[in-house]
Coordinates of N, CA and C and ligand atoms in Angstrom, one line a residue:
X1 N 100.9 -28.3 158.6 CA 101.9 -29.2 158.8 C 101.7 -30.1 158.0
X2 N 103.6 -30.7 158.1 CA 103.3 -31.6 156.7 C 104.5 -32.6 157.3
X3 N 103.3 -34.0 157.5 CA 103.4 -35.1 158.3 C 103.8 -36.2 157.5
X4 N 104.6 -37.7 157.8 CA 104.0 -39.0 158.2 C 104.2 -39.7 159.4
X5 N 103.3 -41.0 158.5 CA 103.5 -41.9 159.1 C 103.6 -43.5 160.0
X6 N 104.9 -43.7 160.5 CA 104.9 -44.9 159.8 C 105.1 -45.9 161.0
X7 N 104.7 -46.8 160.9 CA 105.4 -48.1 161.8 C 104.7 -49.6 161.9
X8 N 104.8 -50.6 162.0 CA 104.3 -51.6 161.6 C 102.8 -52.0 161.1
X9 N 102.1 -53.5 160.5 CA 100.8 -53.1 161.3 C 100.8 -53.1 162.3
X10 N 99.3 -52.6 163.0 CA 98.3 -53.4 163.7 C 98.9 -51.0 164.9
X11 N 100.3 -51.2 164.0 CA 100.3 -49.8 165.6 C 99.5 -48.9 165.6
X12 N 98.6 -48.2 165.0 CA 97.8 -47.9 165.4 C 98.1 -46.0 164.1
X13 N 98.2 -47.1 162.8 CA 98.8 -45.5 162.2 C 97.5 -44.6 161.7
X14 N 96.2 -45.6 161.7 CA 95.3 -45.1 161.6 C 94.6 -44.7 162.0
X15 N 94.7 -45.1 162.9 CA 93.5 -44.9 164.3 C 94.4 -43.4 165.0
X16 N 95.5 -43.7 165.0 CA 95.7 -41.5 165.9 C 95.8 -41.2 164.5
X17 N 95.6 -41.5 162.9 CA 95.6 -40.7 162.0 C 94.8 -40.1 162.4
X18 N 93.6 -40.1 162.6 CA 92.0 -39.9 162.6 C 92.4 -38.9 163.3
X19 N 92.8 -38.8 164.4 CA 92.7 -38.1 165.6 C 94.0 -36.5 165.3
X20 N 95.4 -36.8 164.4 CA 95.8 -36.2 164.1 C 95.1 -35.0 163.0
X21 N 94.3 -35.6 162.1 CA 94.0 -34.8 161.5 C 93.0 -33.6 161.5
X22 N 92.6 -34.1 163.2 CA 91.8 -33.4 163.4 C 92.2 -32.2 164.2
X23 N 92.8 -32.3 164.9 CA 93.7 -31.1 166.0 C 94.2 -30.5 165.0
X24 N 94.9 -31.2 164.1 CA 95.8 -29.8 163.2 C 95.2 -29.5 161.7
X25 N 93.7 -30.0 161.9 CA 93.5 -30.0 160.5 C 93.8 -30.1 159.3
X26 N 94.4 -30.5 159.0 CA 95.1 -31.3 158.0 C 94.5 -31.9 157.1
X27 N 94.5 -32.9 155.6 CA 93.9 -34.0 155.4 C 94.9 -35.3 155.3
X28 N 94.1 -36.4 155.6 CA 94.8 -37.1 155.8 C 94.9 -37.8 154.3
X29 N 96.4 -38.7 154.1 CA 96.4 -39.4 152.8 C 97.4 -41.1 153.0
X30 N 96.4 -42.4 153.1 CA 96.1 -42.8 153.6 C 96.5 -43.9 152.1
X31 N 97.0 -44.2 152.0 CA 97.7 -45.3 150.3 C 97.0 -46.1 150.7
X32 N 96.6 -47.1 151.8 CA 96.4 -48.7 152.0 C 95.0 -48.5 151.5
X33 N 94.0 -47.2 152.0 CA 92.7 -46.6 151.9 C 92.0 -45.9 150.2
X34 N 93.3 -45.9 149.9 CA 93.4 -45.3 148.2 C 93.2 -46.6 148.1
X35 N 94.3 -47.4 147.7 CA 93.9 -48.4 147.5 C 92.8 -49.6 147.1
X36 N 91.9 -50.0 148.5 CA 91.1 -50.4 149.1 C 90.0 -49.9 148.2
X37 N 89.8 -48.3 148.7 CA 88.7 -48.3 147.5 C 88.9 -48.0 146.0
X38 N 90.3 -48.1 145.2 CA 90.2 -48.6 144.4 C 89.4 -50.2 143.9
X39 N 90.2 -50.8 144.8 CA 89.9 -52.3 144.4 C 88.3 -52.2 144.4
X40 N 87.4 -51.4 145.5 CA 86.5 -51.8 145.8 C 85.5 -51.6 144.7
X41 N 85.9 -50.3 143.4 CA 85.1 -49.7 142.5 C 86.0 -50.5 141.2
X42 N 87.4 -51.3 141.2 CA 87.1 -52.6 140.0 C 87.8 -51.1 138.8
X43 N 88.8 -50.4 138.9 CA 88.8 -49.0 138.3 C 90.4 -49.2 137.9
X44 N 91.1 -48.5 137.0 CA 92.3 -49.1 136.3 C 93.3 -49.8 138.0
X45 N 93.6 -48.6 138.8 CA 94.5 -49.0 140.3 C 93.8 -50.2 140.8
X46 N 93.1 -50.5 140.9 CA 92.6 -51.4 141.9 C 92.7 -52.3 141.5
X47 N 92.6 -52.6 139.9 CA 93.1 -54.0 139.4 C 94.4 -54.6 139.1
X48 N 95.6 -53.2 139.5 CA 96.3 -53.3 139.2 C 97.1 -53.9 140.9
X49 N 95.9 -52.7 141.4 CA 96.7 -53.9 143.6 C 96.4 -54.5 143.8
X50 N 95.4 -55.1 143.0 CA 94.0 -56.0 145.0 C 95.6 -57.3 144.5
X51 N 96.4 -57.7 143.8 CA 96.7 -59.5 144.3 C 97.7 -58.9 145.0
X52 N 98.5 -57.4 144.5 CA 98.7 -57.0 145.9 C 99.3 -57.0 147.9
X53 N 97.8 -56.3 147.6 CA 96.8 -56.0 148.8 C 96.0 -57.2 149.5
X54 N 95.3 -58.0 148.9 CA 95.1 -59.1 149.3 C 96.5 -59.6 150.0
X55 N 97.5 -60.1 148.8 CA 98.2 -60.8 149.6 C 99.6 -60.4 150.9
X56 N 99.0 -58.8 150.8 CA 100.1 -58.1 151.8 C 101.4 -58.3 151.4
X57 N 101.4 -58.1 150.5 CA 102.4 -57.6 149.5 C 102.8 -56.4 149.2
X58 N 103.9 -55.2 148.9 CA 103.8 -53.5 149.3 C 103.5 -53.9 146.8
X59 N 102.6 -52.5 146.6 CA 102.4 -52.6 145.2 C 103.2 -51.7 145.0
X60 N 103.5 -51.7 143.4 CA 104.8 -51.8 143.0 C 105.3 -50.2 143.1
X61 N 106.4 -49.9 143.0 CA 106.7 -48.2 143.6 C 106.1 -47.0 142.7
X62 N 106.3 -47.4 141.5 CA 106.0 -46.4 140.8 C 104.3 -46.3 140.1
X63 N 103.3 -47.0 140.6 CA 101.7 -47.2 140.8 C 101.7 -45.7 142.3
X64 N 102.4 -46.8 143.2 CA 102.3 -45.7 144.5 C 102.5 -44.5 144.7
X65 N 103.6 -44.4 143.9 CA 104.5 -43.1 143.6 C 103.3 -41.9 142.9
X66 N 102.8 -42.6 141.6 CA 102.2 -41.7 141.2 C 100.5 -41.8 141.8
X67 N 100.2 -42.2 142.5 CA 99.0 -41.9 142.8 C 98.8 -41.1 144.4
X68 N 99.7 -41.0 144.7 CA 100.3 -39.9 146.2 C 100.9 -38.8 145.2
X69 N 101.5 -38.9 144.5 CA 102.2 -37.3 143.6 C 100.9 -36.8 143.4
X70 N 99.6 -37.7 143.2 CA 98.5 -36.8 141.7 C 97.6 -36.4 142.5
X71 N 97.4 -37.5 144.3 CA 96.8 -36.7 145.8 C 97.2 -35.7 146.0
X72 N 98.6 -35.6 146.1 CA 99.6 -33.8 147.2 C 99.2 -32.8 146.2
X73 N 98.3 -33.4 144.4 CA 98.5 -31.9 144.0 C 97.0 -30.9 143.4
X74 N 95.9 -32.0 145.5 CA 95.3 -31.5 144.6 C 95.0 -30.1 146.1
X75 N 94.1 -28.8 145.9 CA 93.9 -28.1 146.1 C 93.9 -28.4 147.7
X76 N 93.1 -29.4 148.2 CA 93.4 -29.2 150.1 C 94.6 -29.7 150.4
X77 N 96.0 -30.5 149.7 CA 97.0 -30.8 150.6 C 98.5 -29.6 150.0
X78 N 97.9 -28.7 149.6 CA 99.0 -27.1 149.4 C 99.4 -26.8 150.4
X79 N 98.9 -27.0 151.9 CA 99.4 -26.5 152.9 C 100.0 -27.4 153.9
X80 N 99.6 -28.2 153.8 CA 99.7 -29.4 155.1 C 99.0 -30.8 154.4
X81 N 99.0 -32.1 155.7 CA 98.5 -33.2 154.7 C 99.2 -34.3 156.1
X82 N 98.4 -35.8 155.6 CA 99.8 -36.5 157.2 C 99.2 -37.4 155.8
X83 N 100.2 -37.9 155.6 CA 100.2 -39.2 154.7 C 100.3 -41.0 155.9
X84 N 99.9 -41.7 155.4 CA 99.8 -42.6 156.9 C 99.9 -44.1 155.6
X85 N 101.0 -44.7 156.0 CA 101.6 -45.6 154.8 C 102.1 -45.8 153.4
X86 N 102.4 -44.0 153.8 CA 104.0 -43.8 152.8 C 104.8 -42.8 153.1
X87 N 105.6 -42.6 152.3 CA 106.6 -43.6 152.2 C 106.7 -45.5 153.0
X88 N 106.8 -46.5 151.8 CA 107.1 -47.6 153.3 C 108.3 -48.3 152.2
X89 N 108.8 -47.4 150.9 CA 110.2 -48.2 150.9 C 111.2 -46.9 150.7
X90 N 112.9 -47.3 150.3 CA 113.5 -46.0 150.0 C 113.3 -45.1 148.9
X91 N 112.7 -45.7 148.2 CA 112.5 -45.0 146.2 C 111.3 -44.7 147.1
X92 N 109.8 -44.7 147.3 CA 109.3 -44.3 147.7 C 109.1 -42.3 148.8
X93 N 110.5 -43.0 149.4 CA 110.7 -42.0 150.9 C 111.4 -40.8 149.6
X94 N 112.5 -41.1 148.9 CA 113.3 -40.4 148.2 C 112.2 -39.5 146.6
X95 N 111.3 -40.1 146.3 CA 109.8 -39.1 145.6 C 109.8 -38.5 146.8
X96 N 109.3 -38.9 147.3 CA 109.2 -36.8 148.8 C 109.4 -36.6 148.4
X97 N 110.6 -36.8 149.5 CA 111.7 -36.1 148.8 C 111.3 -34.8 147.6
X98 N 111.2 -35.1 146.2 CA 111.5 -34.7 145.3 C 110.2 -34.1 145.2
X99 N 109.3 -34.2 145.7 CA 107.6 -33.8 144.8 C 108.1 -32.6 145.8
X100 N 108.3 -32.8 147.3 CA 108.1 -31.7 148.0 C 109.6 -30.9 147.9
X101 N 110.1 -31.0 147.2 CA 111.3 -30.0 147.0 C 110.6 -29.3 145.8
X102 N 110.2 -29.1 144.4 CA 110.3 -29.0 143.8 C 108.8 -28.0 144.2
X103 N 108.0 -28.2 145.1 CA 107.4 -27.6 146.3 C 107.7 -26.4 147.0
X104 N 109.0 -26.3 146.8 CA 110.0 -25.5 148.1 C 110.0 -25.8 149.6
X105 N 108.8 -27.3 149.4 CA 108.1 -27.6 150.7 C 109.3 -28.7 151.3
X106 N 109.1 -29.0 153.1 CA 109.4 -30.0 153.7 C 108.5 -30.8 154.5
X107 N 109.1 -32.0 155.3 CA 108.4 -32.6 156.1 C 108.4 -31.9 157.2
X108 N 107.6 -31.7 157.7 CA 107.4 -31.2 159.7 C 108.3 -32.6 160.3
X109 N 108.3 -33.5 160.7 CA 108.5 -34.5 161.1 C 108.0 -36.0 160.3
X110 N 108.2 -37.0 160.6 CA 107.8 -38.7 160.3 C 107.6 -39.1 162.0
X111 N 106.6 -39.5 162.2 CA 106.0 -40.2 163.3 C 106.5 -42.0 163.1
X112 N 107.4 -42.4 163.9 CA 107.2 -43.7 163.9 C 106.8 -44.3 165.5
X113 N 105.8 -45.3 165.3 CA 105.0 -45.7 166.0 C 105.4 -46.7 165.9
X114 N 105.6 -47.6 167.1 CA 107.0 -48.6 167.5 C 105.9 -49.4 168.9
X115 N 105.4 -51.2 168.3 CA 104.7 -51.7 169.2 C 105.2 -53.1 168.8
X116 N 105.6 -54.3 169.4 CA 105.8 -55.4 169.8 C 105.1 -56.6 168.5
X117 N 105.3 -57.4 168.1 CA 105.2 -58.2 167.0 C 103.9 -58.8 167.8
X118 N 103.5 -59.0 168.4 CA 102.5 -60.1 169.6 C 101.4 -58.9 169.4
X119 N 102.2 -57.5 169.6 CA 100.8 -56.8 169.9 C 100.2 -56.5 168.6
X120 N 101.5 -55.9 167.4 CA 100.4 -56.1 166.3 C 99.2 -57.4 165.8
X121 N 99.8 -58.6 165.8 CA 99.0 -59.7 165.8 C 98.0 -60.2 166.5
X122 N 97.7 -59.4 168.0 CA 96.9 -59.1 168.5 C 95.3 -58.5 168.6
X123 N 96.2 -57.1 167.7 CA 95.3 -56.0 167.4 C 94.3 -56.1 166.1
X124 N 96.1 -56.8 165.4 CA 94.9 -57.0 163.6 C 94.2 -58.1 163.5
X125 N 94.1 -59.1 164.4 CA 93.2 -60.3 164.4 C 91.8 -59.9 164.9
X126 N 91.9 -59.0 165.7 CA 90.8 -58.9 166.6 C 89.9 -56.9 165.6
X127 N 91.0 -57.3 164.8 CA 90.0 -56.0 164.2 C 89.0 -55.7 163.1
X128 N 88.3 -54.7 163.2 CA 86.8 -54.6 162.5 C 86.7 -53.2 162.2
X129 N 86.8 -53.0 160.2 CA 86.6 -51.9 159.9 C 85.0 -51.1 159.3
X130 N 84.9 -50.3 159.1 CA 83.5 -49.5 158.4 C 84.1 -49.4 157.2
X131 N 82.9 -50.9 156.4 CA 83.1 -50.3 154.6 C 82.8 -49.5 154.1
X132 N 82.3 -48.9 155.1 CA 81.8 -47.3 154.9 C 82.9 -46.3 154.7
X133 N 83.2 -45.9 155.6 CA 83.7 -44.9 156.1 C 85.3 -45.1 156.4
X134 N 86.2 -46.4 156.4 CA 87.0 -46.5 157.3 C 87.4 -46.6 158.7
X135 N 86.4 -46.8 159.3 CA 86.5 -46.4 161.1 C 86.6 -47.5 160.9
X136 N 87.8 -47.3 162.5 CA 88.2 -48.6 163.0 C 87.4 -49.1 164.4
X137 N 87.5 -49.8 164.3 CA 86.5 -51.1 165.9 C 87.3 -52.0 165.9
X138 N 87.0 -53.0 167.2 CA 88.1 -53.8 167.3 C 86.8 -54.7 168.5
X139 N 87.3 -56.2 168.4 CA 86.5 -57.5 168.7 C 85.7 -56.6 170.5
X140 N 87.4 -56.3 171.1 CA 87.1 -55.6 172.5 C 87.0 -54.6 172.9
X141 N 85.9 -53.6 171.5 CA 85.1 -52.3 171.4 C 85.2 -51.8 170.2
X142 N 83.4 -53.2 170.0 CA 82.5 -52.8 169.1 C 81.7 -51.7 168.9
X143 N 80.9 -51.6 167.9 CA 80.3 -50.3 167.6 C 79.1 -50.8 168.7
X144 N 78.5 -49.7 169.1 CA 77.3 -50.3 170.2 C 75.9 -51.0 169.2
X145 N 75.7 -51.2 168.0 CA 74.9 -51.8 167.8 C 75.2 -52.7 166.4
X146 N 74.9 -54.1 166.7 CA 75.5 -54.3 165.6 C 75.9 -54.9 164.9
X147 N 76.9 -54.3 164.9 CA 78.3 -54.7 163.4 C 78.0 -52.9 163.0
X148 N 77.0 -51.9 162.8 CA 76.5 -51.3 162.4 C 77.6 -49.8 162.9
X149 N 78.2 -49.5 162.3 CA 79.6 -48.4 161.7 C 78.3 -47.1 163.1
X150 N 78.3 -47.2 163.5 CA 78.4 -45.9 165.0 C 78.4 -44.3 164.3
X151 N 79.5 -43.8 163.3 CA 79.2 -43.1 162.6 C 78.7 -42.8 161.6
X152 N 78.9 -43.8 160.7 CA 77.9 -43.3 159.2 C 77.2 -44.5 159.6
X153 N 76.9 -45.8 160.3 CA 75.8 -47.0 160.5 C 75.8 -47.5 158.9
X154 N 78.0 -47.4 158.4 CA 78.1 -49.0 157.4 C 78.5 -49.9 158.0
X155 N 77.9 -50.6 157.3 CA 79.0 -52.5 158.2 C 80.2 -52.9 158.5
X156 N 80.5 -53.0 159.3 CA 81.4 -53.5 160.0 C 82.4 -54.3 159.5
X157 N 82.6 -54.8 159.2 CA 84.1 -56.2 158.9 C 85.1 -56.6 159.0
X158 N 85.7 -57.2 158.7 CA 87.4 -57.7 158.5 C 87.3 -57.2 157.7
X159 N 89.2 -57.1 158.1 CA 89.5 -56.6 156.1 C 90.4 -57.8 155.1
X160 N 89.8 -57.7 154.7 CA 90.3 -59.3 153.8 C 92.0 -59.7 154.1
X161 N 92.7 -58.6 154.6 CA 94.0 -59.2 154.6 C 95.0 -59.2 155.9
X162 N 93.3 -59.1 156.9 CA 93.4 -59.2 158.4 C 93.1 -60.7 158.8
X163 N 93.1 -61.3 157.7 CA 92.2 -62.6 157.9 C 92.9 -63.8 158.5
X164 N 94.1 -63.8 157.5 CA 95.0 -64.8 157.8 C 96.1 -64.3 158.6
X165 N 97.0 -65.1 159.5 CA 97.9 -64.9 160.3 C 98.9 -65.4 159.4
X166 N 98.7 -65.8 158.4 CA 99.8 -66.1 157.0 C 100.3 -64.7 156.5
X167 N 99.2 -63.9 156.6 CA 98.7 -62.9 155.0 C 99.4 -61.4 156.1
X168 N 98.7 -62.5 157.8 CA 99.7 -60.4 158.6 C 101.0 -60.7 158.7
X169 N 101.8 -62.1 159.2 CA 103.2 -62.0 159.0 C 103.7 -61.9 157.9
X170 N 103.8 -62.0 156.7 CA 104.1 -61.2 155.2 C 103.7 -60.1 155.3
X171 N 102.8 -59.0 156.0 CA 102.6 -57.2 155.9 C 103.8 -57.4 156.7
X172 N 104.1 -58.1 157.9 CA 105.3 -57.9 159.5 C 106.2 -57.8 158.2
X173 N 106.7 -58.7 157.4 CA 108.0 -58.7 157.4 C 108.5 -58.0 155.7
X174 N 107.4 -57.7 155.3 CA 107.6 -56.5 154.6 C 108.3 -54.9 155.2
X175 N 107.6 -54.9 155.9 CA 108.1 -53.9 157.3 C 109.0 -53.7 157.7
X176 N 109.2 -54.7 158.1 CA 110.7 -54.8 158.8 C 112.0 -54.8 157.9
X177 N 111.3 -55.7 156.5 CA 112.8 -54.9 155.2 C 112.7 -54.3 154.7
X178 N 112.0 -54.1 154.3 CA 111.6 -52.2 153.6 C 111.2 -51.1 153.9
X179 N 110.7 -51.5 155.2 CA 110.6 -49.3 155.7 C 110.7 -49.2 157.2
X180 N 111.3 -50.4 157.8 CA 111.7 -49.2 159.1 C 112.6 -49.0 159.1
X181 N 114.0 -50.2 157.6 CA 114.5 -48.9 157.3 C 114.9 -47.5 157.0
X182 N 113.5 -47.0 157.1 CA 113.0 -45.5 156.6 C 113.3 -44.5 158.0
X183 N 113.5 -45.0 159.7 CA 113.9 -44.6 160.2 C 115.2 -44.2 160.8
X184 N 116.1 -44.6 159.6 CA 117.2 -43.8 159.6 C 117.7 -43.7 158.8
X185 N 116.7 -43.3 158.1 CA 116.5 -41.6 156.7 C 116.2 -40.5 157.3
X186 N 114.6 -41.0 157.7 CA 114.8 -39.4 158.3 C 115.3 -39.3 160.1
X187 N 116.0 -39.8 160.6 CA 116.9 -39.9 161.8 C 118.1 -38.6 161.4
X188 N 118.2 -39.5 160.2 CA 119.3 -38.1 159.0 C 118.7 -37.0 159.1
X189 N 117.9 -37.7 158.5 CA 117.0 -35.4 158.2 C 116.6 -34.6 159.6
X190 N 116.7 -35.8 160.5 CA 116.4 -34.8 162.0 C 115.1 -34.5 162.2
X191 N 113.6 -35.6 161.5 CA 112.5 -35.5 161.0 C 112.0 -36.9 162.0
X192 N 113.1 -37.7 162.3 CA 111.9 -39.1 163.2 C 111.6 -38.5 164.3
X193 N 110.5 -38.6 165.0 CA 109.5 -38.4 166.0 C 108.9 -40.5 166.8
X194 N 109.7 -40.9 167.2 CA 109.7 -42.1 167.8 C 108.5 -41.9 169.0
X195 N 107.3 -43.0 168.3 CA 106.4 -42.8 169.9 C 105.8 -44.2 169.9
X196 N 106.5 -44.1 171.3 CA 105.6 -45.6 172.3 C 104.5 -46.4 171.4
X197 N 104.0 -47.1 170.6 CA 102.4 -47.4 170.4 C 101.8 -48.4 171.0
X198 N 102.6 -48.4 172.7 CA 101.3 -49.4 173.4 C 100.5 -48.6 174.7
X199 N 99.9 -48.6 175.8 CA 99.0 -47.9 176.5 C 97.4 -47.8 175.8
X200 N 96.6 -46.7 176.5 CA 96.1 -46.6 175.2 C 96.1 -46.0 174.4
X201 N 94.8 -45.5 173.6 CA 94.6 -44.8 172.3 C 95.1 -43.6 172.7
X202 N 94.3 -42.7 174.0 CA 94.9 -41.4 174.6 C 96.5 -41.4 174.5
X203 N 96.5 -41.5 175.3 CA 97.9 -42.0 175.9 C 98.7 -42.1 174.1
X204 N 98.6 -42.6 173.4 CA 99.4 -42.7 172.4 C 99.7 -41.3 172.2
X205 N 98.1 -40.7 171.8 CA 98.1 -39.6 171.6 C 98.1 -38.4 171.6
X206 N 98.5 -38.2 173.3 CA 99.0 -36.6 173.8 C 100.6 -37.7 173.7
X207 N 101.0 -38.2 173.6 CA 103.2 -38.4 173.1 C 102.9 -38.4 171.5
X208 N 101.9 -37.9 170.6 CA 102.4 -37.4 169.5 C 102.5 -36.0 169.7
X209 N 101.4 -35.6 170.0 CA 101.3 -34.4 170.2 C 102.2 -34.2 171.4
X210 N 103.1 -34.0 172.6 CA 104.3 -33.8 172.5 C 105.4 -32.9 172.0
X211 N 105.7 -34.8 171.2 CA 107.2 -35.2 169.6 C 106.5 -33.9 169.2
X212 N 104.9 -33.2 168.6 CA 105.1 -32.6 167.5 C 105.1 -31.2 168.5
Ligands
LIG1 P1 97.6 -50.2 154.9 O1 96.0 -50.4 154.6 O2 98.2 -49.4 155.2 O3 98.0 -51.4 155.9 P2 98.9 -51.9 157.2 O4 99.9 -50.7 156.9 O5 99.1 -53.1 157.5 O6 98.6 -51.5 158.1 P3 96.8 -51.3 159.0 O7 96.2 -50.7 158.8 O8 97.1 -52.8 159.3 O9 97.5 -50.8 160.9 P4 97.0 -49.4 161.3 O10 98.4 -49.0 162.3 O11 96.8 -48.2 161.1 O12 96.9 -50.0 162.6 P5 94.9 -49.5 163.2 O13 94.9 -47.7 163.6 O14 94.2 -50.0 162.2 O15 97.6 -51.2 153.7 C1 97.3 -51.7 153.2 C2 98.7 -52.2 151.8 O16 98.1 -51.7 150.8 C3 99.8 -53.0 151.8 O17 100.0 -54.2 152.7 C4 100.1 -53.1 150.5 O18 99.6 -54.2 149.5 C5 99.4 -52.0 149.8 N1 100.2 -50.8 150.4 C6 99.6 -49.5 151.0 N2 100.6 -48.2 151.5 C7 101.6 -49.3 149.7 C8 103.0 -48.1 150.2 N3 103.0 -47.1 150.3 N4 103.6 -49.1 149.0 C9 103.3 -50.2 148.7 N5 101.6 -50.9 148.8 C10 101.3 -50.0 149.4 O19 95.3 -50.5 164.5 C11 94.6 -51.7 164.7 C12 93.5 -52.0 165.3 O20 94.1 -51.7 166.6 C13 92.6 -51.0 165.7 O21 91.7 -52.5 166.1 C14 92.4 -50.3 166.3 O22 91.3 -50.5 167.0 C15 93.4 -51.4 167.9 N6 94.4 -50.1 168.2 C16 94.9 -48.8 167.6 N7 96.4 -48.8 168.6 C17 95.4 -49.2 169.7 C18 95.8 -49.3 171.3 N8 96.3 -48.1 171.7 N9 95.0 -49.6 172.2 C19 94.3 -50.7 171.9 N10 93.7 -51.0 170.7 C20 94.6 -50.3 169.8
LIG2 MG1 96.0 -48.6 158.7
LIG3 ZN1 81.4 -46.2 159.5

């Protein structure tokens, strides 16, 4: 299964990705996680991406496409993958089609999770993330033991780009300007599956499984 998942910030892309990859046994490739890892390891990609990610701006297409191309060429992605947070621009969507064409492959579906802006804001302002394994929590559903990850024992903290409402709004604006138009791109290719993102995490997941 070859999938991409689109949606505004806080729609639950990361939350649902974790469930999808478990059910379909495919690797998740999340560009935001890759950038955050590179930034915390202070490598070359991290140095280039740092300011964009902190301010909630899109990292330039060239660098983003290069890291995705590299990651997709690894063995575990040869017969299936879920891309979380990529593509986010028309140039990225076209580049992905070229990469897949070179491999004689195509996407099975582009899932677009939809939530209204106030839901995005509420979820992101309350989100807390494991700094070690990336698992999501929320002020309303914290880990069992004092902000220590239930899965790995890592420290659970706020993401740097969830800190200020202004940064979240900038990210949402980027989504509406650059990424939302991709829905028509995938609709034209008959791969778009729109998923309402409100309701419980299980309800949203059931909708995804039904759509697939
Ligand atoms: P990225 O890491 O992809 O962040 P994002 O797009 O801002 O999306 P989020 O991770 O904030 O939202 P999500 O939909 O995953 O929500 P989640 O599941 O966590 O990108 C970060 C940055 O990297 C970008 O700003 C950019 O700078 C750069 N970047 C990345 N990819 C790029 C690209 N392709 N091109 C250029 N730049 C790129 O859920 C949110 C919260 O809600 C959690 O607390 C969760 O527990 C809760 N929640 C989820 N579902 C539900 C539910 N059904 N009910 C109640 N609560 C829920
Ligand atoms: Mg995410
Ligand atoms: Zn963890």
